[in-house]
Amino acid sequence: MVGWENSFPAEMFGTSVSAQAYIKHEIARFNISKTPESVEELRAGGYGAEIESLQAIKPHAIVTTNYDQMLEIIFPDLVPVVGQSILQGAQLSTGEIFKIHGSVENYNGLVFTRSDYETFVSKKKYLSAKLLTFFSEHPLIFVGYIASDPNIQSILSDIDEALPVKGGVIPNVYILEFNEGISGSSSPARERIIQTGDDRSVRVKLIEAREFGLVFDAFAANPALNDVNSKALRALLARSYNLVRHDILE
C-alpha cells in the first residue's frame, strides 16, 4: 500500500501548507496524466480534422476556465497568462490564452474551493471589461459551456450593462452547444434568452451542432490573425508599449 508520504512532494508536509493544497495537487496531477503530449496524439485519437479546423481560426485571444494545457498544445504560438497575472502587468490582449481559473503548472493557484470562487467573482469585472473590448472588434465564441452556466450568465450580465440598449441581442457573441440529435432537416433556434438575475435577461446568438469542425471552418473563413505570426506581433506590440511607457515616464 502506497502511503501519503509517497504521493506528495516533501515540501507539502510543512506547517504552512493549506489543507486545500493536497486536493489541488491531485487535480493538477490527474489533468496532466490525461492530457496528450502533442497534437499528433490528438490526431491519432480521431480528432485530427476538428483540431485542424480549430487551429485555422487563428484566434485573437482565448479565455478558458480549464486547468489543463490542451490549448497550449493546439495553439503553440499563443502565450498563456494565468490567474492573478491577468490582473497584473500589461497584457497585450493579442496571441494570449487567459487561464482565468489557473493552470496545472501551479496547483496552488487553481480556482477550486468556494473561497477561490468568491475571490474570482469579486474580480471578474476586469475579465468582463476585457471581453467587452474583444467582442467590439472580433466575434466572441463560448465553446464547451451551456447557456445556463453561472459563469456565462455573470459575464453576459456585465457586458449587457455596458451596452446602450439593455436586453437586446448582444452583437458578435455566440454560444456553441453540442447537440447530438441535430440533423440537416432540423430547425434549431438561432438565439437563446439567458436569465442573468434580478429579472433581467439577454439574448445571444446560438449555434447547435453535432460536429464542431464545420462551425470552426465557418469562423476560420475570416480569421482574426490571417497570415500573421502571433509571436512576431506580440513582440512588436510589447516593444511599442515599452517605448510609449518610457516616453511617458520621461
C-alpha positions as a printed NumPy array, in Angstrom:
array([[  0.   ,   0.   ,   0.   ],
       [  1.371,   3.396,  -1.015],
       [  1.472,   5.908,   1.835],
       [  0.588,   9.587,   1.604],
       [  4.247,  10.497,   2.032],
       [  4.916,   8.889,  -1.36 ],
       [  2.025,  10.687,  -3.065],
       [  3.129,  14.277,  -2.476],
       [  6.443,  16.139,  -2.69 ],
       [  8.325,  16.687,   0.554],
       [  7.678,  20.444,   0.622],
       [  3.941,  19.773,   1.005],
       [  4.398,  18.428,   4.537],
       [  5.327,  21.775,   6.043],
       [  3.137,  23.586,   8.576],
       [  2.443,  26.467,   6.19 ],
       [  0.737,  24.277,   3.555],
       [ -3.024,  24.85 ,   3.316],
       [ -5.49 ,  21.995,   3.663],
       [ -6.749,  22.616,   0.113],
       [ -3.291,  22.208,  -1.405],
       [ -3.473,  18.399,  -1.393],
       [ -6.681,  18.066,  -3.412],
       [ -5.458,  20.753,  -5.807],
       [ -2.187,  18.867,  -6.239],
       [ -4.141,  15.732,  -7.131],
       [ -6.376,  17.645,  -9.558],
       [ -3.307,  19.006, -11.318],
       [ -1.662,  15.6  , -11.451],
       [ -4.818,  13.978, -12.843],
       [ -5.165,  16.633, -15.563],
       [ -1.52 ,  16.256, -16.545],
       [ -1.88 ,  12.469, -16.789],
       [ -4.913,  12.777, -19.098],
       [ -3.537,  15.496, -21.398],
       [ -1.867,  14.355, -24.638],
       [  1.708,  15.498, -25.062],
       [  1.321,  16.59 , -28.683],
       [ -1.149,  17.441, -31.434],
       [ -0.116,  14.194, -33.101],
       [ -1.593,  12.252, -30.177],
       [ -4.872,  14.128, -30.625],
       [ -4.903,  13.34 , -34.327],
       [ -4.22 ,   9.687, -33.572],
       [ -7.307,   9.712, -31.353],
       [ -9.514,  10.564, -34.318],
       [ -9.757,  14.325, -33.794],
       [ -7.321,  15.414, -36.499],
       [ -9.801,  17.155, -38.817],
       [-11.538,  19.005, -35.978],
       [ -8.228,  20.135, -34.463],
       [ -7.026,  21.466, -37.837],
       [-10.304,  23.377, -38.277],
       [ -9.916,  24.883, -34.799],
       [ -6.316,  25.893, -35.468],
       [ -7.351,  27.55 , -38.736],
       [ -9.45 ,  30.119, -36.841],
       [ -6.227,  31.767, -35.617],
       [ -7.992,  33.398, -32.668],
       [ -7.124,  36.88 , -31.473],
       [ -7.089,  35.508, -27.917],
       [ -8.578,  32.664, -25.875],
       [-10.185,  32.777, -22.428],
       [-10.521,  29.416, -20.686],
       [-11.525,  28.034, -17.295],
       [ -9.684,  24.759, -17.999],
       [ -6.719,  23.84 , -15.84 ],
       [ -5.003,  21.579, -18.387],
       [ -2.567,  22.545, -21.127],
       [ -4.54 ,  21.239, -24.1  ],
       [ -4.934,  24.683, -25.657],
       [ -1.205,  25.358, -25.36 ],
       [ -0.628,  22.174, -27.384],
       [ -3.169,  23.121, -30.065],
       [ -2.024,  26.761, -30.253],
       [  1.727,  26.656, -29.522],
       [  2.258,  30.266, -30.672],
       [ -0.145,  31.66 , -28.06 ],
       [  1.223,  32.668, -24.67 ],
       [ -0.636,  31.546, -21.505],
       [ -1.478,  34.212, -18.922],
       [ -2.575,  32.544, -15.701],
       [ -4.783,  33.537, -12.771],
       [ -3.795,  36.702, -10.943],
       [ -1.259,  37.525, -13.657],
       [ -4.222,  38.657, -15.743],
       [ -4.828,  41.441, -13.228],
       [ -1.19 ,  42.462, -13.059],
       [  1.185,  43.97 , -15.581],
       [  0.366,  44.938, -19.14 ],
       [ -1.17 ,  42.133, -21.157],
       [ -1.172,  42.727, -24.891],
       [ -4.534,  41.006, -25.485],
       [ -3.15 ,  39.521, -28.702],
       [ -1.94 ,  35.966, -29.07 ],
       [ -2.687,  35.066, -25.447],
       [ -4.528,  32.292, -23.614],
       [ -6.114,  33.731, -20.47 ],
       [ -6.412,  30.866, -17.964],
       [ -8.742,  32.538, -15.513],
       [ -9.133,  29.553, -13.168],
       [ -5.444,  28.731, -13.005],
       [ -3.198,  26.108, -14.568],
       [ -1.775,  22.713, -13.655],
       [  1.663,  24.342, -13.631],
       [  0.78 ,  25.952, -10.299],
       [ -1.696,  23.806,  -8.388],
       [ -1.918,  26.31 ,  -5.514],
       [ -3.437,  28.857,  -7.884],
       [ -6.326,  26.668,  -9.067],
       [ -9.795,  28.137,  -8.565],
       [-11.496,  25.185,  -6.902],
       [-12.842,  25.871,  -3.414],
       [-15.791,  28.1  ,  -2.516],
       [-13.371,  30.717,  -1.231],
       [-11.462,  30.577,  -4.533],
       [-14.649,  31.179,  -6.497],
       [-15.745,  34.022,  -4.241],
       [-12.406,  35.732,  -4.851],
       [-12.711,  35.138,  -8.576],
       [-16.238,  36.566,  -8.729],
       [-15.142,  39.669,  -6.823],
       [-12.593,  40.406,  -9.549],
       [-14.482,  39.273, -12.653],
       [-15.386,  42.826, -13.691],
       [-11.904,  43.108, -15.164],
       [-12.471,  39.95 , -17.202],
       [-15.818,  41.24 , -18.44 ],
       [-14.201,  44.527, -19.469],
       [-11.544,  42.63 , -21.411],
       [-14.187,  40.519, -23.158],
       [-16.084,  43.699, -23.988],
       [-13.057,  45.056, -25.832],
       [-12.671,  41.736, -27.632],
       [-16.205,  41.408, -28.979],
       [-16.325,  45.046, -30.112],
       [-13.808,  44.076, -32.807],
       [-13.976,  40.267, -33.074],
       [-16.584,  37.511, -32.739],
       [-16.677,  36.092, -29.227],
       [-17.458,  32.362, -29.13 ],
       [-18.274,  30.445, -25.947],
       [-17.333,  26.784, -26.542],
       [-17.849,  23.963, -24.06 ],
       [-20.428,  25.777, -21.928],
       [-24.182,  25.631, -21.754],
       [-26.189,  28.837, -21.707],
       [-27.285,  28.242, -18.093],
       [-23.685,  28.153, -16.836],
       [-23.348,  30.713, -13.986],
       [-20.011,  31.946, -15.4  ],
       [-21.668,  32.704, -18.748],
       [-24.662,  34.389, -17.117],
       [-22.491,  36.592, -14.939],
       [-20.157,  37.713, -17.737],
       [-23.006,  38.382, -20.183],
       [-24.779,  40.406, -17.498],
       [-21.724,  42.641, -17.136],
       [-21.434,  43.032, -20.903],
       [-25.128,  43.857, -21.219],
       [-24.749,  46.639, -18.642],
       [-22.184,  48.304, -20.892],
       [-24.445,  48.304, -23.952],
       [-26.629,  51.315, -24.791],
       [-29.757,  49.174, -25.288],
       [-30.397,  46.712, -22.474],
       [-31.959,  43.312, -23.067],
       [-31.356,  43.202, -26.82 ],
       [-29.306,  40.745, -28.81 ],
       [-25.669,  41.114, -27.782],
       [-23.889,  41.539, -31.111],
       [-20.933,  39.436, -32.15 ],
       [-21.36 ,  36.945, -29.287],
       [-22.105,  33.282, -29.968],
       [-22.693,  30.238, -27.796],
       [-21.704,  26.957, -29.449],
       [-23.51 ,  23.962, -27.961],
       [-23.221,  20.269, -28.779],
       [-26.476,  18.641, -29.931],
       [-26.159,  15.007, -30.923],
       [-29.74 ,  14.872, -32.226],
       [-29.435,  17.702, -34.736],
       [-29.619,  16.851, -38.452],
       [-29.808,  18.525, -41.841],
       [-33.59 ,  18.738, -41.559],
       [-33.551,  20.304, -38.094],
       [-34.544,  23.919, -37.495],
       [-32.672,  24.819, -34.302],
       [-33.169,  28.108, -32.506],
       [-30.832,  30.854, -33.67 ],
       [-30.973,  32.821, -30.44 ],
       [-31.062,  31.993, -26.762],
       [-32.561,  34.086, -23.971],
       [-30.36 ,  33.845, -20.897],
       [-31.528,  34.9  , -17.461],
       [-28.861,  36.944, -15.714],
       [-30.625,  37.614, -12.412],
       [-32.724,  40.404, -10.927],
       [-35.476,  39.785, -13.529],
       [-33.027,  40.634, -16.298],
       [-32.189,  38.645, -19.396],
       [-30.034,  38.938, -22.505],
       [-30.237,  37.414, -25.953],
       [-27.246,  35.889, -27.703],
       [-26.745,  34.061, -30.965],
       [-26.909,  30.284, -30.572],
       [-25.198,  27.643, -32.707],
       [-26.073,  23.991, -32.148],
       [-24.033,  21.293, -33.869],
       [-23.117,  17.634, -33.566],
       [-19.762,  18.254, -35.26 ],
       [-17.86 ,  21.386, -34.316],
       [-15.467,  21.099, -37.245],
       [-17.949,  22.659, -39.687],
       [-18.562,  25.559, -37.301],
       [-14.828,  26.123, -36.866],
       [-14.439,  26.116, -40.664],
       [-17.046,  28.884, -40.937],
       [-15.24 ,  31.108, -38.436],
       [-11.874,  30.253, -39.994],
       [-13.074,  31.701, -43.312],
       [-12.263,  35.129, -41.862],
       [ -9.568,  34.545, -39.229],
       [ -8.604,  37.338, -36.843],
       [ -4.882,  36.939, -37.459],
       [ -4.727,  35.693, -41.031],
       [ -1.15 ,  35.32 , -42.339],
       [  0.195,  36.962, -39.168],
       [  2.784,  35.381, -36.899],
       [  1.29 ,  35.918, -33.443],
       [  4.695,  35.686, -31.734],
       [  6.132,  38.387, -34.003],
       [  3.049,  40.551, -33.466],
       [  3.304,  40.2  , -29.686],
       [  6.978,  41.169, -29.794],
       [  6.184,  44.237, -31.88 ],
       [  3.323,  45.291, -29.583],
       [  5.477,  44.761, -26.483],
       [  8.258,  46.899, -27.949],
       [  5.773,  49.613, -28.878],
       [  4.253,  49.526, -25.379],
       [  7.662,  49.803, -23.731],
       [  8.65 ,  52.733, -25.968],
       [  5.439,  54.611, -25.175],
       [  5.744,  53.847, -21.467],
       [  9.36 ,  55.059, -21.474],
       [  8.347,  58.319, -23.17 ],
       [  5.543,  58.89 , -20.631],
       [  7.855,  58.317, -17.666],
       [ 10.369,  60.797, -19.053]])
